[in-house]
């Protein structure tokens, strides 16, 4: 069964304290891996799509990487405004545009 | 470019009623997917429409249905509402079925009393 697992469930950081979020997946055939940010009461905001092992993408303080079994979202020198839930999702072969989501990591960055 | 829009943003219904939610994708996007988000189950795929055809369906009962119009706007309908249908309903649009970003709307918060 296709499955996406994110860890940790929650993470508390001090402003400027870098860390990484993990997304591990077990799927029949990966077409793409997506990272989203979601603020309370809002829809997920697109961050990155990764398609093949070894691929990396960066945006401001965020960097996403992909291996054959997992993806990492690295947050460098986070600020309080980076506080949100970060969601990982996979698109599988034969699934068209269906995304299978992990449960998310709730990130809190304190000044 | 305008983003994905969903209406209404909030809805309160009672058990047994039916509800219709609307989604307008980004201009030029032909794929619309619907998701249900609850605290216990997270984000779960409902169905996807592409050029007015349902291409994929998640594990939800037949009370959940949808359709897509020729202008790519989509609606989803839930009949005979149950308390457990209370959730944030999200739609996402994508340009094609291949690579590329998939963007979400702000969601419709449905409360069933």
Coordinates of N, CA and C in Angstrom, one line a residue:
Chain A
X1 N 0.8 -1.2 0.0 CA 0.0 0.0 0.0 C 0.9 1.2 0.0
X2 N 0.5 2.2 -0.8 CA 1.3 3.5 -0.9 C 1.1 4.2 0.4
X3 N 2.3 4.7 0.9 CA 2.2 5.3 2.2 C 3.3 6.5 2.3
X4 N 2.9 7.5 3.0 CA 3.8 8.7 3.3 C 3.8 8.9 4.8
X5 N 5.0 9.0 5.3 CA 5.2 9.2 6.8 C 6.1 10.4 7.0
X6 N 5.6 11.4 7.8 CA 6.4 12.5 8.1 C 6.8 12.5 9.6
X7 N 8.0 13.0 9.8 CA 8.5 13.1 11.2 C 9.4 14.4 11.3
X8 N 9.5 15.0 12.5 CA 8.6 14.7 13.6 C 7.2 15.2 13.4
X9 N 6.3 14.8 14.3 CA 4.9 15.3 14.2 C 4.9 16.8 14.5
X10 N 5.7 17.2 15.5 CA 5.8 18.6 15.9 C 7.2 19.0 16.2
X11 N 7.6 20.2 15.9 CA 8.9 20.7 16.1 C 8.9 22.1 16.6
X12 N 9.7 22.3 17.7 CA 9.8 23.7 18.3 C 11.2 24.2 18.1
X13 N 11.4 25.3 17.5 CA 12.7 25.8 17.3 C 12.8 27.3 17.8
X14 N 14.0 27.6 18.2 CA 14.3 29.0 18.5 C 14.6 29.7 17.1
X15 N 14.3 31.0 17.1 CA 14.6 31.7 15.9 C 16.1 31.6 15.6
X16 N 16.5 31.2 14.3 CA 17.9 31.1 13.9 C 18.4 29.7 14.1
X17 N 17.6 28.8 14.7 CA 18.1 27.4 14.9 C 17.6 26.5 13.7
X18 N 18.6 26.1 12.9 CA 18.3 25.4 11.7 C 17.9 23.9 12.0
X19 N 17.1 23.3 11.2 CA 16.7 21.9 11.4 C 16.1 21.3 10.1
X20 N 15.8 20.1 10.2 CA 15.2 19.4 9.0 C 14.0 18.6 9.3
X21 N 13.1 18.6 8.4 CA 11.9 17.8 8.5 C 12.0 16.6 7.5
X22 N 11.5 15.4 7.9 CA 11.6 14.2 7.1 C 10.3 13.8 6.5
X23 N 10.4 13.3 5.3 CA 9.2 12.7 4.7 C 9.7 11.3 4.0
X24 N 9.3 10.2 4.6 CA 9.6 8.9 4.0 C 8.4 8.4 3.3
X25 N 8.7 7.7 2.2 CA 7.5 7.2 1.4 C 7.8 5.8 0.9
X26 N 6.7 5.0 0.8 CA 6.7 3.7 0.2 C 5.6 3.7 -0.8
X27 N 6.0 3.7 -2.1 CA 5.0 3.8 -3.2 C 5.4 2.9 -4.3
X28 N 4.5 2.5 -5.1 CA 4.7 1.6 -6.2 C 5.5 2.2 -7.3
X29 N 5.3 3.5 -7.5 CA 6.1 4.2 -8.6 C 6.0 5.7 -8.4
X30 N 7.0 6.4 -8.1 CA 7.0 7.8 -7.8 C 7.0 8.6 -9.0
X31 N 6.0 9.5 -9.2 CA 6.1 10.5 -10.3 C 6.5 11.8 -9.8
X32 N 6.3 12.1 -8.6 CA 6.7 13.4 -8.1 C 6.4 13.5 -6.6
X33 N 7.2 14.3 -5.9 CA 7.0 14.5 -4.4 C 6.8 16.0 -4.2
X34 N 5.8 16.4 -3.5 CA 5.4 17.8 -3.3 C 5.6 18.2 -1.8
X35 N 6.0 19.4 -1.6 CA 6.0 20.0 -0.3 C 5.1 21.2 -0.3
X36 N 4.3 21.3 0.7 CA 3.3 22.4 0.9 C 3.5 23.0 2.3
X37 N 3.1 24.2 2.5 CA 3.0 24.9 3.8 C 1.6 25.2 4.0
X38 N 1.1 24.9 5.2 CA -0.3 25.3 5.5 C -0.4 26.0 6.8
X39 N -1.1 27.2 6.7 CA -1.3 28.0 7.9 C -2.7 27.7 8.4
X40 N -3.0 27.8 9.7 CA -4.3 27.4 10.2 C -5.5 28.1 9.5
X41 N -6.5 27.2 9.1 CA -7.7 27.7 8.4 C -7.5 28.0 7.0
X42 N -6.3 27.8 6.4 CA -6.1 28.1 5.0 C -5.7 26.9 4.2
X43 N -5.8 27.1 2.9 CA -5.4 26.0 2.0 C -3.9 25.8 1.9
X44 N -3.4 24.6 1.6 CA -1.9 24.4 1.4 C -1.3 25.3 0.4
X45 N -0.2 25.9 0.7 CA 0.6 26.7 -0.2 C 1.7 26.0 -0.8
X46 N 1.8 25.9 -2.2 CA 2.8 25.1 -2.9 C 4.2 25.7 -2.6
X47 N 5.1 24.8 -2.3 CA 6.5 25.1 -2.1 C 7.4 24.6 -3.2
X48 N 7.5 23.2 -3.3 CA 8.4 22.6 -4.2 C 7.7 21.3 -4.8
X49 N 8.2 20.9 -6.0 CA 8.0 19.6 -6.5 C 9.4 19.0 -6.9
X50 N 9.6 17.8 -6.5 CA 10.8 17.1 -6.8 C 10.5 15.8 -7.6
X51 N 11.3 15.5 -8.6 CA 10.9 14.4 -9.5 C 11.8 13.2 -9.5
X52 N 13.1 13.4 -9.1 CA 14.0 12.3 -9.2 C 15.1 12.4 -8.1
X53 N 15.6 11.2 -7.7 CA 16.6 11.1 -6.6 C 17.8 12.0 -6.9
X54 N 18.2 12.8 -5.9 CA 19.3 13.7 -6.1 C 18.9 15.1 -6.4
X55 N 17.7 15.3 -6.7 CA 17.2 16.6 -7.1 C 17.1 17.5 -5.8
X56 N 17.4 18.8 -5.9 CA 17.3 19.7 -4.8 C 16.7 21.0 -5.3
X57 N 15.9 21.6 -4.5 CA 15.3 22.9 -4.8 C 15.3 23.8 -3.6
X58 N 15.5 25.1 -3.8 CA 15.6 26.1 -2.8 C 14.7 27.3 -3.0
X59 N 14.2 27.8 -1.8 CA 13.4 29.0 -1.9 C 13.6 29.7 -0.5
X60 N 14.2 30.8 -0.6 CA 14.5 31.6 0.7 C 15.2 30.7 1.7
X61 N 14.6 30.5 2.8 CA 15.3 29.7 3.9 C 15.0 28.2 3.8
X62 N 14.3 27.8 2.8 CA 13.9 26.4 2.6 C 14.7 25.7 1.5
X63 N 15.1 24.5 1.8 CA 15.7 23.6 0.8 C 15.2 22.2 0.8
X64 N 14.7 21.7 -0.3 CA 14.1 20.4 -0.3 C 15.0 19.5 -1.1
X65 N 15.2 18.2 -0.6 CA 16.0 17.2 -1.3 C 15.3 15.9 -1.4
X66 N 15.7 15.1 -2.3 CA 15.0 13.8 -2.6 C 15.9 12.7 -2.7
X67 N 15.7 11.6 -2.1 CA 16.4 10.3 -2.3 C 15.4 9.3 -2.8
X68 N 15.8 8.1 -2.9 CA 14.9 7.0 -3.4 C 13.8 6.6 -2.4
X69 N 14.1 7.0 -1.1 CA 13.1 6.5 -0.1 C 12.6 7.7 0.7
X70 N 13.2 8.9 0.7 CA 12.7 9.9 1.5 C 13.1 11.3 1.0
X71 N 12.5 12.3 1.5 CA 12.8 13.7 1.2 C 13.0 14.5 2.5
X72 N 13.8 15.5 2.4 CA 14.0 16.3 3.6 C 13.7 17.8 3.2
X73 N 13.1 18.5 4.2 CA 12.9 19.9 4.0 C 13.8 20.6 5.1
X74 N 14.9 21.2 4.6 CA 15.8 21.9 5.5 C 15.4 23.3 5.7
X75 N 15.4 23.7 6.9 CA 15.0 25.1 7.2 C 16.2 25.8 7.9
X76 N 16.8 26.8 7.2 CA 18.0 27.4 7.7 C 17.6 28.8 8.3
X77 N 18.1 29.0 9.5 CA 17.9 30.2 10.3 C 16.5 30.6 10.2
X78 N 15.6 29.8 10.8 CA 14.1 30.1 10.6 C 13.7 31.3 11.4
X79 N 12.6 31.9 11.0 CA 12.0 33.1 11.6 C 10.6 32.7 12.1
X80 N 10.1 33.5 13.0 CA 8.7 33.2 13.5 C 7.7 33.0 12.4
X81 N 7.8 33.7 11.4 CA 6.9 33.7 10.3 C 6.9 32.3 9.5
X82 N 7.9 31.5 9.8 CA 8.0 30.2 9.2 C 7.2 29.2 9.9
X83 N 6.6 29.6 11.0 CA 5.7 28.7 11.8 C 4.5 28.3 11.0
X84 N 4.3 27.0 10.8 CA 3.2 26.5 10.0 C 3.2 25.0 10.1
X85 N 2.3 24.4 9.4 CA 2.3 22.9 9.2 C 2.9 22.7 7.8
X86 N 3.9 21.8 7.7 CA 4.5 21.5 6.5 C 4.1 20.1 6.1
X87 N 3.5 20.0 4.9 CA 2.9 18.8 4.4 C 3.7 18.3 3.2
X88 N 3.9 16.9 3.2 CA 4.6 16.3 2.1 C 3.5 15.4 1.4
X89 N 3.6 15.3 0.1 CA 2.7 14.5 -0.7 C 3.4 13.8 -1.9
X90 N 2.9 12.7 -2.3 CA 3.5 12.0 -3.4 C 2.4 11.8 -4.5
X91 N 2.9 11.9 -5.7 CA 2.1 11.5 -6.9 C 2.6 10.2 -7.4
X92 N 1.8 9.3 -7.6 CA 2.2 7.9 -8.0 C 1.9 7.6 -9.5
X93 N 2.6 6.7 -10.1 CA 2.4 6.3 -11.4 C 1.0 5.7 -11.5
X94 N 0.2 6.1 -12.6 CA -1.1 5.6 -12.8 C -2.2 6.3 -11.9
X95 N -1.8 7.2 -11.1 CA -2.7 7.9 -10.2 C -3.2 9.3 -10.7
X96 N -2.8 9.6 -12.0 CA -3.0 10.9 -12.6 C -2.6 12.0 -11.6
X97 N -3.4 12.9 -11.2 CA -2.9 14.0 -10.3 C -3.3 13.8 -8.9
X98 N -3.7 12.6 -8.5 CA -4.0 12.3 -7.1 C -2.7 12.4 -6.3
X99 N -2.8 13.1 -5.1 CA -1.7 13.2 -4.2 C -2.0 12.4 -2.9
X100 N -1.0 11.7 -2.4 CA -1.2 11.0 -1.2 C -0.3 11.8 -0.2
X101 N -1.0 12.3 0.9 CA -0.4 13.2 1.8 C 0.1 12.4 3.1
X102 N 1.2 13.0 3.7 CA 1.6 12.6 5.0 C 0.7 13.4 6.0
X103 N 0.9 13.1 7.3 CA 0.1 13.8 8.3 C 0.6 15.2 8.6
X104 N 1.8 15.5 8.2 CA 2.4 16.9 8.4 C 3.3 17.0 9.6
X105 N 4.1 18.0 9.6 CA 4.9 18.4 10.7 C 4.5 19.8 11.1
X106 N 4.1 20.0 12.4 CA 3.8 21.3 12.9 C 5.0 22.0 13.4
X107 N 5.4 23.1 12.8 CA 6.6 23.8 13.2 C 6.3 25.1 13.9
X108 N 6.9 25.3 15.0 CA 6.7 26.5 15.8 C 8.1 27.1 16.0
X109 N 8.3 28.4 15.5 CA 9.6 29.1 15.7 C 9.4 30.2 16.6
X110 N 10.1 30.2 17.7 CA 9.9 31.2 18.8 C 11.1 32.2 18.7
X111 N 10.7 33.5 19.0 CA 11.8 34.5 18.9 C 12.7 34.4 20.1
Chain B
X1 N -2.0 36.3 -12.2 CA -3.0 35.3 -12.5 C -3.8 35.1 -11.2
X2 N -5.1 35.0 -11.2 CA -5.9 34.7 -10.1 C -5.6 33.3 -9.7
X3 N -5.7 33.1 -8.3 CA -5.5 31.7 -7.8 C -6.8 30.9 -7.9
X4 N -6.8 29.7 -7.3 CA -7.9 28.9 -7.2 C -9.0 29.5 -6.2
X5 N -10.2 29.6 -6.6 CA -11.2 30.1 -5.7 C -12.2 29.1 -5.4
X6 N -12.7 29.2 -4.2 CA -13.8 28.2 -3.7 C -14.9 29.0 -3.0
X7 N -16.1 28.6 -3.3 CA -17.3 29.2 -2.7 C -18.3 28.1 -2.3
X8 N -19.0 28.3 -1.2 CA -18.7 29.3 -0.2 C -17.5 29.0 0.7
X9 N -17.1 30.0 1.5 CA -15.9 29.7 2.3 C -16.4 29.0 3.6
X10 N -17.6 29.2 4.1 CA -18.1 28.6 5.3 C -19.5 28.1 5.0
X11 N -19.9 27.0 5.6 CA -21.2 26.4 5.4 C -21.6 25.7 6.7
X12 N -22.8 25.9 7.1 CA -23.3 25.1 8.3 C -24.6 24.4 7.8
X13 N -24.6 23.1 7.9 CA -25.8 22.3 7.5 C -26.2 21.3 8.6
X14 N -27.3 20.7 8.5 CA -27.8 19.8 9.5 C -27.8 18.4 8.9
X15 N -27.7 17.4 9.7 CA -27.7 16.0 9.2 C -28.8 15.7 8.3
X16 N -28.6 15.0 7.2 CA -29.6 14.6 6.3 C -29.7 15.5 5.1
X17 N -29.2 16.8 5.3 CA -29.3 17.7 4.2 C -28.2 17.4 3.1
X18 N -28.2 18.1 2.0 CA -27.2 17.9 1.0 C -26.5 19.3 0.8
X19 N -25.3 19.3 0.2 CA -24.6 20.5 0.0 C -23.8 20.4 -1.3
X20 N -23.6 21.6 -1.9 CA -22.9 21.7 -3.2 C -21.8 22.7 -3.0
X21 N -20.6 22.4 -3.2 CA -19.4 23.3 -3.1 C -18.9 23.5 -4.5
X22 N -18.3 24.7 -4.7 CA -17.9 25.1 -6.0 C -16.4 25.5 -6.0
X23 N -15.7 25.2 -7.1 CA -14.3 25.5 -7.3 C -14.0 26.0 -8.7
X24 N -13.3 27.2 -8.7 CA -12.9 27.7 -10.0 C -11.4 27.6 -10.1
X25 N -10.9 26.8 -11.0 CA -9.4 26.6 -11.1 C -8.7 27.8 -11.7
X26 N -7.4 27.8 -11.6 CA -6.6 28.9 -12.3 C -6.9 28.8 -13.8
X27 N -6.9 30.0 -14.3 CA -7.2 30.1 -15.8 C -6.3 29.2 -16.6
X28 N -6.8 28.4 -17.4 CA -6.0 27.6 -18.3 C -5.8 26.2 -17.7
X29 N -6.1 26.0 -16.4 CA -5.9 24.7 -15.8 C -7.1 23.8 -16.1
X30 N -6.9 22.6 -16.5 CA -7.9 21.7 -16.9 C -8.2 20.6 -15.9
X31 N -7.3 20.4 -14.9 CA -7.4 19.3 -13.9 C -7.9 20.0 -12.6
X32 N -8.9 19.4 -12.0 CA -9.4 19.8 -10.7 C -9.5 18.6 -9.8
X33 N -8.9 18.6 -8.7 CA -9.0 17.6 -7.7 C -9.6 18.1 -6.4
X34 N -10.3 17.2 -5.7 CA -11.0 17.5 -4.5 C -10.4 16.7 -3.3
X35 N -10.2 17.3 -2.2 CA -9.7 16.7 -1.0 C -10.5 17.0 0.2
X36 N -10.6 16.1 1.2 CA -11.2 16.4 2.5 C -10.1 16.4 3.5
X37 N -10.1 17.4 4.4 CA -9.1 17.5 5.4 C -9.8 17.5 6.8
X38 N -9.5 16.6 7.6 CA -10.0 16.5 9.0 C -8.8 16.3 10.0
X39 N -9.0 16.7 11.2 CA -7.9 16.5 12.2 C -7.4 15.1 12.3
X40 N -8.4 14.2 12.3 CA -8.1 12.8 12.5 C -7.5 12.0 11.3
X41 N -7.9 12.4 10.1 CA -7.5 11.7 8.9 C -6.6 12.4 8.0
X42 N -6.4 13.7 8.3 CA -5.5 14.5 7.4 C -6.2 14.8 6.1
X43 N -5.3 15.0 5.1 CA -5.8 15.3 3.7 C -6.1 14.0 3.0
X44 N -7.3 13.8 2.5 CA -7.6 12.6 1.8 C -8.2 12.9 0.4
X45 N -7.8 12.2 -0.6 CA -8.2 12.5 -2.0 C -9.7 12.0 -2.2
X46 N -10.5 12.9 -2.8 CA -11.9 12.5 -3.1 C -12.0 12.1 -4.5
X47 N -11.7 13.0 -5.5 CA -11.7 12.6 -6.9 C -11.0 13.7 -7.7
X48 N -10.8 13.4 -9.0 CA -10.2 14.3 -9.9 C -10.9 14.3 -11.2
X49 N -11.1 15.5 -11.7 CA -11.7 15.7 -13.0 C -10.7 16.4 -14.0
X50 N -10.8 15.9 -15.2 CA -9.9 16.5 -16.3 C -10.7 16.5 -17.5
X51 N -10.9 17.7 -18.1 CA -11.7 17.9 -19.3 C -13.0 17.3 -19.2
X52 N -13.7 17.6 -18.0 CA -15.1 17.1 -17.7 C -15.3 15.7 -17.5
X53 N -14.2 14.9 -17.3 CA -14.2 13.5 -17.1 C -13.6 13.1 -15.7
X54 N -14.3 12.3 -14.9 CA -13.7 11.9 -13.7 C -12.6 10.8 -14.0
X55 N -11.4 11.1 -13.6 CA -10.3 10.2 -13.9 C -9.9 9.3 -12.8
X56 N -10.2 9.7 -11.6 CA -9.7 9.0 -10.4 C -10.7 9.3 -9.3
X57 N -10.8 8.3 -8.4 CA -11.8 8.4 -7.3 C -11.1 7.8 -6.0
X58 N -11.3 8.5 -4.9 CA -10.8 8.0 -3.6 C -11.8 7.1 -3.0
X59 N -11.5 6.6 -1.8 CA -12.3 5.7 -1.0 C -13.4 6.4 -0.2
X60 N -14.3 7.0 -0.8 CA -15.4 7.7 -0.2 C -16.7 7.1 -0.6
X61 N -17.7 7.1 0.2 CA -19.0 6.6 -0.2 C -19.7 7.3 -1.4
X62 N -20.6 6.7 -2.0 CA -21.3 7.3 -3.2 C -22.0 8.6 -2.9
X63 N -22.2 8.9 -1.6 CA -22.8 10.2 -1.2 C -22.0 11.4 -1.7
X64 N -20.7 11.1 -2.0 CA -19.8 12.2 -2.4 C -19.7 12.1 -4.0
X65 N -20.1 13.1 -4.6 CA -20.0 13.1 -6.1 C -19.5 14.5 -6.6
X66 N -19.2 14.5 -7.9 CA -18.7 15.8 -8.4 C -19.0 15.9 -9.9
X67 N -18.6 17.0 -10.4 CA -18.7 17.2 -11.9 C -17.8 18.3 -12.3
X68 N -17.5 18.4 -13.6 CA -16.7 19.5 -14.1 C -17.4 20.0 -15.3
X69 N -17.4 21.3 -15.5 CA -18.0 22.0 -16.6 C -17.0 22.3 -17.7
X70 N -17.5 22.7 -18.9 CA -16.6 22.9 -20.0 C -15.6 24.1 -19.8
X71 N -15.9 25.0 -18.8 CA -15.0 26.0 -18.5 C -14.0 25.6 -17.4
X72 N -14.0 24.3 -17.1 CA -13.1 23.7 -16.0 C -13.6 23.9 -14.6
X73 N -14.5 24.8 -14.4 CA -15.1 24.9 -13.0 C -15.7 23.6 -12.6
X74 N -15.5 23.4 -11.3 CA -16.0 22.1 -10.8 C -16.9 22.3 -9.6
X75 N -17.8 21.3 -9.4 CA -18.6 21.3 -8.2 C -18.5 19.9 -7.5
X76 N -18.6 19.9 -6.2 CA -18.8 18.6 -5.6 C -20.0 18.7 -4.7
X77 N -20.7 17.5 -4.6 CA -22.0 17.4 -3.9 C -21.9 16.3 -2.8
X78 N -22.4 16.6 -1.7 CA -22.5 15.6 -0.6 C -24.0 15.5 -0.3
X79 N -24.5 14.3 -0.4 CA -25.9 14.1 -0.1 C -26.0 13.4 1.3
X80 N -27.2 13.5 1.9 CA -27.5 12.9 3.2 C -26.3 13.1 4.1
X81 N -26.1 14.4 4.5 CA -24.9 14.7 5.3 C -24.9 14.0 6.7
X82 N -23.7 13.6 7.1 CA -23.5 13.0 8.4 C -22.6 13.9 9.2
X83 N -22.6 13.7 10.5 CA -21.8 14.5 11.4 C -20.3 14.4 11.0
X84 N -19.9 13.2 10.6 CA -18.5 13.0 10.2 C -18.1 13.7 8.9
X85 N -19.0 14.3 8.2 CA -18.6 15.0 7.0 C -18.1 16.4 7.3
X86 N -18.2 16.8 8.5 CA -17.6 18.1 8.9 C -16.1 18.1 8.6
X87 N -15.7 19.0 7.9 CA -14.3 19.0 7.4 C -14.0 20.3 6.6
X88 N -12.7 20.5 6.3 CA -12.3 21.5 5.3 C -12.2 20.8 4.0
X89 N -13.0 21.3 3.0 CA -12.9 20.7 1.7 C -12.1 21.6 0.7
X90 N -11.1 21.0 0.2 CA -10.1 21.7 -0.6 C -10.2 21.3 -2.1
X91 N -10.0 22.2 -3.0 CA -9.8 21.8 -4.4 C -8.4 22.3 -4.8
X92 N -7.9 21.6 -5.8 CA -6.6 21.9 -6.3 C -6.6 21.8 -7.8
X93 N -5.9 22.7 -8.5 CA -5.9 22.7 -9.9 C -4.5 22.6 -10.5
X94 N -4.5 22.0 -11.7 CA -3.2 21.8 -12.3 C -3.4 21.9 -13.8
X95 N -2.3 22.4 -14.5 CA -2.5 22.7 -15.9 C -2.7 21.4 -16.7
X96 N -1.9 20.4 -16.5 CA -2.0 19.2 -17.3 C -1.9 18.0 -16.4
X97 N -1.8 16.8 -16.9 CA -1.7 15.6 -16.1 C -0.2 15.2 -15.9
X98 N 0.7 16.0 -16.4 CA 2.1 15.6 -16.3 C 2.8 16.3 -15.2
X99 N 3.9 16.9 -15.4 CA 4.7 17.6 -14.4 C 4.1 19.0 -14.2
X100 N 4.5 19.5 -13.0 CA 4.0 20.9 -12.8 C 3.4 21.0 -11.4
X101 N 3.3 22.3 -11.0 CA 2.8 22.6 -9.7 C 1.3 22.2 -9.6
X102 N 0.8 22.0 -8.4 CA -0.6 21.7 -8.2 C -1.0 22.7 -7.1
X103 N -1.9 23.6 -7.4 CA -2.2 24.7 -6.5 C -3.6 24.5 -5.8
X104 N -3.6 24.8 -4.5 CA -4.9 24.6 -3.7 C -5.6 25.9 -3.5
X105 N -6.9 25.8 -3.4 CA -7.7 26.9 -3.0 C -7.8 27.1 -1.5
X106 N -8.5 28.1 -1.0 CA -8.6 28.4 0.4 C -9.4 27.4 1.2
X107 N -10.3 26.6 0.5 CA -11.1 25.6 1.1 C -12.5 26.1 1.5
X108 N -13.4 25.2 1.7 CA -14.7 25.5 2.2 C -14.8 24.7 3.5
X109 N -15.1 25.4 4.6 CA -15.3 24.8 5.9 C -16.7 24.4 6.1
X110 N -17.0 23.1 6.1 CA -18.3 22.6 6.3 C -18.5 22.1 7.7
X111 N -19.6 22.6 8.3 CA -19.9 22.1 9.7 C -21.3 21.4 9.6
X112 N -21.4 20.2 10.0 CA -22.7 19.5 10.0 C -23.1 19.3 11.5
X113 N -24.3 19.9 11.7 CA -24.9 19.8 13.1 C -26.0 18.7 13.2

